[in-house]
mmCIF file of C-alpha atoms and ligand atoms in Angstrom:
data_model
loop_
_atom_site.group_PDB
_atom_site.id
_atom_site.type_symbol
_atom_site.label_atom_id
_atom_site.label_comp_id
_atom_site.label_asym_id
_atom_site.label_seq_id
_atom_site.Cartn_x
_atom_site.Cartn_y
_atom_site.Cartn_z
ATOM 1 C CA MET A 1 77.539 148.057 -6.539
ATOM 2 C CA ALA A 2 76.844 151.758 -6.768
ATOM 3 C CA VAL A 3 79.658 154.145 -6.006
ATOM 4 C CA ARG A 4 78.818 155.822 -2.727
ATOM 5 C CA TRP A 5 79.088 159.488 -3.814
ATOM 6 C CA ILE A 6 76.723 158.815 -6.724
ATOM 7 C CA LYS A 7 74.283 157.041 -4.463
ATOM 8 C CA VAL A 8 74.086 159.799 -1.847
ATOM 9 C CA LEU A 9 74.034 162.613 -4.391
ATOM 10 C CA SER A 10 71.298 160.795 -6.373
ATOM 11 C CA ALA A 11 69.202 160.442 -3.230
ATOM 12 C CA LEU A 12 69.476 164.165 -2.450
ATOM 13 C CA GLN A 13 68.828 165.068 -6.067
ATOM 14 C CA ALA A 14 65.730 162.843 -6.242
ATOM 15 C CA CYS A 15 64.392 164.686 -3.199
ATOM 16 C CA ASP A 16 65.239 168.100 -4.687
ATOM 17 C CA MET A 17 63.797 167.302 -8.106
ATOM 18 C CA ARG A 18 60.530 166.154 -6.543
ATOM 19 C CA LEU A 19 60.482 169.330 -4.439
ATOM 20 C CA ARG A 20 61.127 171.427 -7.526
ATOM 21 C CA ASP A 21 58.252 169.731 -9.416
ATOM 22 C CA LEU A 22 55.868 170.088 -6.481
ATOM 23 C CA GLU A 23 56.747 173.714 -5.909
ATOM 24 C CA THR A 24 56.303 174.511 -9.598
ATOM 25 C CA ARG A 25 52.910 172.815 -9.476
ATOM 26 C CA LEU A 26 51.949 174.732 -6.315
ATOM 27 C CA ALA A 27 52.958 178.040 -7.880
ATOM 28 C CA SER A 28 50.482 177.566 -10.738
ATOM 29 C CA ILE A 29 47.542 176.703 -8.487
ATOM 30 C CA PRO A 30 46.450 180.236 -7.405
ATOM 31 C CA LYS A 31 46.092 181.281 -11.052
ATOM 32 C CA GLU A 32 44.054 178.153 -11.827
ATOM 33 C CA MET A 33 41.850 178.803 -8.807
ATOM 34 C CA ALA A 34 41.303 182.409 -9.862
ATOM 35 C CA ALA A 35 40.318 181.208 -13.351
ATOM 36 C CA LEU A 36 37.786 178.764 -11.869
ATOM 37 C CA LYS A 37 36.349 181.462 -9.635
ATOM 38 C CA ALA A 38 36.098 183.821 -12.621
ATOM 39 C CA ARG A 39 34.324 181.103 -14.631
ATOM 40 C CA ARG A 40 31.819 180.609 -11.836
ATOM 41 C CA ASP A 41 31.281 184.368 -11.353
ATOM 42 C CA LYS A 42 30.754 184.814 -15.092
ATOM 43 C CA ALA A 43 28.084 182.082 -15.107
ATOM 44 C CA VAL A 44 26.305 183.667 -12.155
ATOM 45 C CA SER A 45 26.387 187.171 -13.637
ATOM 46 C CA GLU A 46 25.220 185.907 -17.040
ATOM 47 C CA THR A 47 22.199 184.377 -15.332
ATOM 48 C CA SER A 48 21.361 187.643 -13.543
ATOM 49 C CA ALA A 49 21.835 189.615 -16.753
ATOM 50 C CA SER A 50 19.446 187.276 -18.540
ATOM 51 C CA ALA A 51 16.818 187.675 -15.781
ATOM 52 C CA GLU A 52 17.247 191.437 -15.928
ATOM 53 C CA ALA A 53 16.832 191.437 -19.715
ATOM 54 C CA ALA A 54 13.473 189.641 -19.334
ATOM 55 C CA ARG A 55 12.333 191.954 -16.535
ATOM 56 C CA GLN A 56 12.911 195.025 -18.720
ATOM 57 C CA PHE A 57 10.073 193.892 -21.004
ATOM 58 C CA GLU A 58 7.820 193.248 -18.040
ATOM 59 C CA ARG A 59 8.518 196.754 -16.743
ATOM 60 C CA ALA A 60 7.854 198.282 -20.172
ATOM 61 C CA ALA A 61 4.496 196.433 -20.348
ATOM 62 C CA LYS A 62 3.554 197.647 -16.870
ATOM 63 C CA ALA A 63 4.516 201.229 -17.700
ATOM 64 C CA ALA A 64 2.309 201.131 -20.822
ATOM 65 C CA GLU A 65 -0.560 199.645 -18.765
ATOM 66 C CA ALA A 66 -0.229 202.474 -16.238
ATOM 67 C CA GLU A 67 -0.297 205.009 -19.068
ATOM 68 C CA ILE A 68 -3.487 203.390 -20.449
ATOM 69 C CA GLU A 69 -5.045 203.599 -17.000
ATOM 70 C CA LYS A 70 -4.188 207.281 -16.804
ATOM 71 C CA LEU A 71 -5.635 208.033 -20.246
ATOM 72 C CA ASN A 72 -8.811 206.079 -19.438
ATOM 73 C CA ALA A 73 -9.287 208.068 -16.245
ATOM 74 C CA GLU A 74 -8.727 211.300 -18.137
ATOM 75 C CA SER A 75 -11.293 210.305 -20.778
ATOM 76 C CA ARG A 76 -13.884 209.346 -18.157
ATOM 77 C CA LYS A 77 -13.411 212.733 -16.545
ATOM 78 C CA LEU A 78 -13.783 214.486 -19.901
ATOM 79 C CA GLU A 79 -16.999 212.556 -20.596
ATOM 80 C CA GLN A 80 -18.458 213.671 -17.277
ATOM 81 C CA GLN A 81 -17.420 217.275 -17.868
ATOM 82 C CA SER A 82 -18.691 217.257 -21.471
ATOM 83 C CA ALA A 83 -22.232 216.677 -20.218
ATOM 84 C CA LEU A 84 -22.043 220.007 -18.363
ATOM 85 C CA VAL A 85 -20.461 222.286 -20.975
ATOM 86 C CA LYS A 86 -22.704 224.631 -22.894
ATOM 87 C CA LYS A 87 -20.410 225.956 -25.601
ATOM 88 C CA ASN A 88 -20.287 223.741 -28.660
ATOM 89 C CA THR A 89 -16.593 224.490 -29.416
ATOM 90 C CA GLU A 90 -15.641 223.476 -25.900
ATOM 91 C CA TYR A 91 -17.747 220.302 -26.195
ATOM 92 C CA GLN A 92 -16.111 219.481 -29.539
ATOM 93 C CA ALA A 93 -12.615 220.011 -28.069
ATOM 94 C CA MET A 94 -13.440 217.536 -25.299
ATOM 95 C CA LEU A 95 -14.671 214.939 -27.773
ATOM 96 C CA ASN A 96 -11.516 215.432 -29.818
ATOM 97 C CA ASN A 97 -9.434 214.901 -26.714
ATOM 98 C CA ILE A 98 -11.306 211.706 -25.887
ATOM 99 C CA ALA A 99 -10.813 210.471 -29.442
ATOM 100 C CA LEU A 100 -7.100 211.280 -29.260
ATOM 101 C CA ASN A 101 -6.812 209.350 -25.978
ATOM 102 C CA LYS A 102 -8.571 206.400 -27.572
ATOM 103 C CA SER A 103 -6.056 206.305 -30.365
ATOM 104 C CA LYS A 104 -3.154 206.630 -27.897
ATOM 105 C CA ILE A 105 -4.638 203.788 -25.825
ATOM 106 C CA SER A 106 -4.902 201.562 -28.856
ATOM 107 C CA GLN A 107 -1.201 202.160 -29.641
ATOM 108 C CA LEU A 108 -0.267 201.532 -26.014
ATOM 109 C CA GLU A 109 -2.222 198.277 -25.998
ATOM 110 C CA ASN A 110 -0.006 197.093 -28.818
ATOM 111 C CA VAL A 111 3.039 198.121 -26.814
ATOM 112 C CA VAL A 112 1.731 196.082 -23.847
ATOM 113 C CA LEU A 113 1.144 192.984 -25.983
ATOM 114 C CA GLU A 114 4.496 193.279 -27.716
ATOM 115 C CA ASN A 115 6.347 193.607 -24.421
ATOM 116 C CA LEU A 116 4.443 190.765 -22.793
ATOM 117 C CA ASP A 117 5.409 188.538 -25.737
ATOM 118 C CA ARG A 118 9.025 189.561 -25.393
ATOM 119 C CA PHE A 119 8.832 189.024 -21.639
ATOM 120 C CA GLU A 120 7.650 185.432 -22.251
ATOM 121 C CA GLU A 121 10.500 184.884 -24.720
ATOM 122 C CA GLY A 122 12.915 186.460 -22.255
ATOM 123 C CA LYS A 123 11.740 184.138 -19.489
ATOM 124 C CA LYS A 124 12.255 181.129 -21.737
ATOM 125 C CA ALA A 125 15.757 182.315 -22.642
ATOM 126 C CA TYR A 126 16.490 182.978 -18.972
ATOM 127 C CA ARG A 127 15.484 179.436 -17.970
ATOM 128 C CA LYS A 128 17.829 177.998 -20.592
ATOM 129 C CA VAL A 129 20.704 180.285 -19.599
ATOM 130 C CA ARG A 130 20.144 179.531 -15.916
ATOM 131 C CA LEU A 131 20.178 175.787 -16.507
ATOM 132 C CA GLU A 132 23.390 175.937 -18.535
ATOM 133 C CA ASN A 133 25.128 178.316 -16.176
ATOM 134 C CA GLU A 134 24.127 176.416 -13.075
ATOM 135 C CA ALA A 135 25.910 173.395 -14.549
ATOM 136 C CA VAL A 136 28.973 175.503 -15.407
ATOM 137 C CA ALA A 137 29.064 177.098 -11.943
ATOM 138 C CA LYS A 138 28.622 173.742 -10.230
ATOM 139 C CA ALA A 139 31.425 172.138 -12.268
ATOM 140 C CA ALA A 140 33.756 175.091 -11.606
ATOM 141 C CA HIS A 141 32.950 174.913 -7.911
ATOM 142 C CA ALA A 142 33.677 171.181 -7.767
ATOM 143 C CA GLU A 143 36.921 171.662 -9.685
ATOM 144 C CA PHE A 144 37.917 174.459 -7.331
ATOM 145 C CA ASP A 145 37.355 172.222 -4.296
ATOM 146 C CA GLU A 146 39.324 169.399 -5.921
ATOM 147 C CA LEU A 147 42.197 171.746 -6.667
ATOM 148 C CA ALA A 148 42.204 173.027 -3.086
ATOM 149 C CA GLU A 149 42.337 169.439 -1.853
ATOM 150 C CA PHE A 150 45.160 168.641 -4.288
ATOM 151 C CA ALA A 151 47.127 171.733 -3.153
ATOM 152 C CA LYS A 152 46.778 170.513 0.419
ATOM 153 C CA GLU A 153 48.238 167.111 -0.520
ATOM 154 C CA VAL A 154 51.093 168.717 -2.450
ATOM 155 C CA ARG A 155 51.897 171.032 0.463
ATOM 156 C CA SER A 156 51.968 168.114 2.856
ATOM 157 C CA GLU A 157 54.351 166.193 0.566
ATOM 158 C CA VAL A 158 56.562 169.291 0.329
ATOM 159 C CA GLU A 159 56.681 169.466 4.125
ATOM 160 C CA LYS A 160 57.541 165.781 4.323
ATOM 161 C CA LEU A 161 60.365 166.106 1.775
ATOM 162 C CA LYS A 162 61.743 169.207 3.489
ATOM 163 C CA ALA A 163 61.830 167.284 6.750
ATOM 164 C CA GLU A 164 63.589 164.367 5.049
ATOM 165 C CA ARG A 165 66.109 166.476 3.156
ATOM 166 C CA PRO A 166 68.653 166.992 5.989
ATOM 167 C CA SER A 167 69.074 163.204 6.243
ATOM 168 C CA TYR A 168 70.314 163.191 2.594
ATOM 169 C CA VAL A 169 72.377 166.350 3.023
ATOM 170 C CA CYS A 170 74.331 165.011 6.000
ATOM 171 C CA GLU A 171 75.700 162.175 3.823
ATOM 172 C CA ILE A 172 77.497 164.636 1.544
ATOM 173 C CA ASP A 173 80.747 166.461 2.244
ATOM 174 C CA GLY A 174 80.862 170.250 2.357
ATOM 175 C CA GLU A 175 82.657 170.937 -0.911
ATOM 176 C CA MET A 176 80.508 168.582 -2.938
ATOM 177 C CA LEU A 177 77.377 169.967 -1.304
ATOM 178 C CA SER A 178 78.281 173.562 -2.067
ATOM 179 C CA SER A 179 79.019 172.679 -5.689
ATOM 180 C CA TYR A 180 75.755 170.714 -5.909
ATOM 181 C CA THR A 181 73.766 173.594 -4.369
ATOM 182 C CA HIS A 182 75.286 176.063 -6.812
ATOM 183 C CA LEU A 183 74.269 173.859 -9.761
ATOM 184 C CA LEU A 184 70.828 173.189 -8.298
ATOM 185 C CA ASN A 185 70.078 176.893 -7.985
ATOM 186 C CA GLY A 186 71.641 177.748 -11.337
ATOM 187 C CA LYS A 187 69.488 179.582 -13.841
ATOM 188 C CA ASN A 188 69.137 176.670 -16.297
ATOM 189 C CA SER A 189 67.025 174.564 -13.828
ATOM 190 C CA GLY A 190 68.884 171.430 -14.852
ATOM 191 C CA MET A 191 69.878 168.469 -12.709
ATOM 192 C CA PRO A 192 73.235 168.862 -10.913
ATOM 193 C CA LEU A 193 74.088 165.175 -11.342
ATOM 194 C CA VAL A 194 73.631 163.639 -14.784
ATOM 195 C CA ALA A 195 74.616 160.440 -16.535
ATOM 196 C CA VAL A 196 76.923 160.325 -19.508
ATOM 197 C CA ASP A 197 75.463 158.140 -22.241
ATOM 198 C CA ALA A 198 77.155 155.238 -24.085
ATOM 199 C CA ASN A 199 78.536 157.737 -26.646
ATOM 200 C CA GLY A 200 80.163 159.849 -23.928
ATOM 201 C CA ILE A 201 77.593 162.688 -24.190
ATOM 202 C CA CYS A 202 76.863 164.747 -21.042
ATOM 203 C CA GLY A 203 73.223 164.469 -19.960
ATOM 204 C CA ASN A 204 73.101 168.167 -19.113
ATOM 205 C CA CYS A 205 74.877 170.114 -21.860
ATOM 206 C CA HIS A 206 74.824 167.334 -24.493
ATOM 207 C CA MET A 207 78.492 167.890 -25.332
ATOM 208 C CA ARG A 208 81.009 165.055 -25.581
ATOM 209 C CA VAL A 209 82.962 164.773 -22.341
ATOM 210 C CA THR A 210 86.764 164.639 -22.451
ATOM 211 C CA PRO A 211 88.596 161.256 -22.516
ATOM 212 C CA GLN A 212 90.135 162.167 -19.145
ATOM 213 C CA ALA A 213 86.658 162.720 -17.644
ATOM 214 C CA LEU A 214 85.488 159.413 -19.141
ATOM 215 C CA THR A 215 88.421 157.629 -17.535
ATOM 216 C CA ASN A 216 87.585 159.261 -14.208
ATOM 217 C CA ILE A 217 83.929 158.325 -14.252
ATOM 218 C CA LYS A 218 84.788 154.746 -15.206
ATOM 219 C CA ARG A 219 86.865 154.637 -12.038
ATOM 220 C CA GLY A 220 83.864 155.988 -10.123
ATOM 221 C CA ALA A 221 85.731 159.190 -9.176
ATOM 222 C CA VAL A 222 83.836 162.393 -8.473
ATOM 223 C CA THR A 223 83.856 163.994 -11.920
ATOM 224 C CA HIS A 224 82.527 167.225 -13.443
ATOM 225 C CA CYS A 225 81.719 167.855 -17.076
ATOM 226 C CA ASP A 226 84.472 170.134 -18.437
ATOM 227 C CA ASN A 227 81.909 172.082 -20.378
ATOM 228 C CA CYS A 228 78.997 172.671 -17.949
ATOM 229 C CA GLN A 229 80.586 171.692 -14.613
ATOM 230 C CA HIS A 230 77.700 169.374 -13.710
ATOM 231 C CA PHE A 231 78.526 166.180 -11.837
ATOM 232 C CA ILE A 232 78.721 163.332 -14.345
ATOM 233 C CA TYR A 233 78.686 159.592 -13.877
ATOM 234 C CA SER A 234 78.365 156.524 -16.003
ATOM 235 C CA GLU A 235 75.356 154.235 -15.687
ATOM 236 C CA ASP A 236 77.932 151.391 -15.553
ATOM 237 C CA ALA A 237 79.322 152.800 -12.317
ATOM 238 C CA VAL A 238 75.871 152.491 -10.747
ATOM 239 C CA ASP A 239 75.010 148.975 -11.921
HETATM 240 ZN ZN1 ZN B 301 77.973 168.972 -19.513
#
């Protein structure tokens, strides 16, 4: 039969260790959620950037088309005016201007075609990027929701354990409890109560416990490791 002090201290420790695990898990959740949100935002902004990249070519094509329109209008006007001029030099200058516009228009037509081609390519690339990123964003969103649900479950278990904890605490006398609490909150995050193995090695500091301590734990007495001060017991005392 288990020695009573070991039994009650084990019960409290089991509660505290579970609380410690759950709280550690909870503490890491906001960072994970932020990472998921960032992944989703990145996918969304990549999609917009890809659409914008395609639209740039469309705008360049439209700007060149507008320029062609302007040059055509100018040439038509020059043709009308050229019919009315009397001086040959003036007439020649107008014809030269029209010829220059024609050459500019031909260059601009190439610009239009080139940009329309690139716009088509850009649209194709955009569709691919959108498809991929929609999947990424959707997965990140689902994972985010799952994590939020998980955090809710963890928080509810934490609440439950915190409500249960006083029922374990009240079984333990003041001195033992204060010693336990000190060890629990110690900086090494170990377990306050540990077993000593068959070779007499402390489960916390891994040093050999003294023969006197071994004798004490075999009797089931409340015993501390001489090295690390943690509560020690023998598995035999529990069985
Ligand atoms: Zn120890």
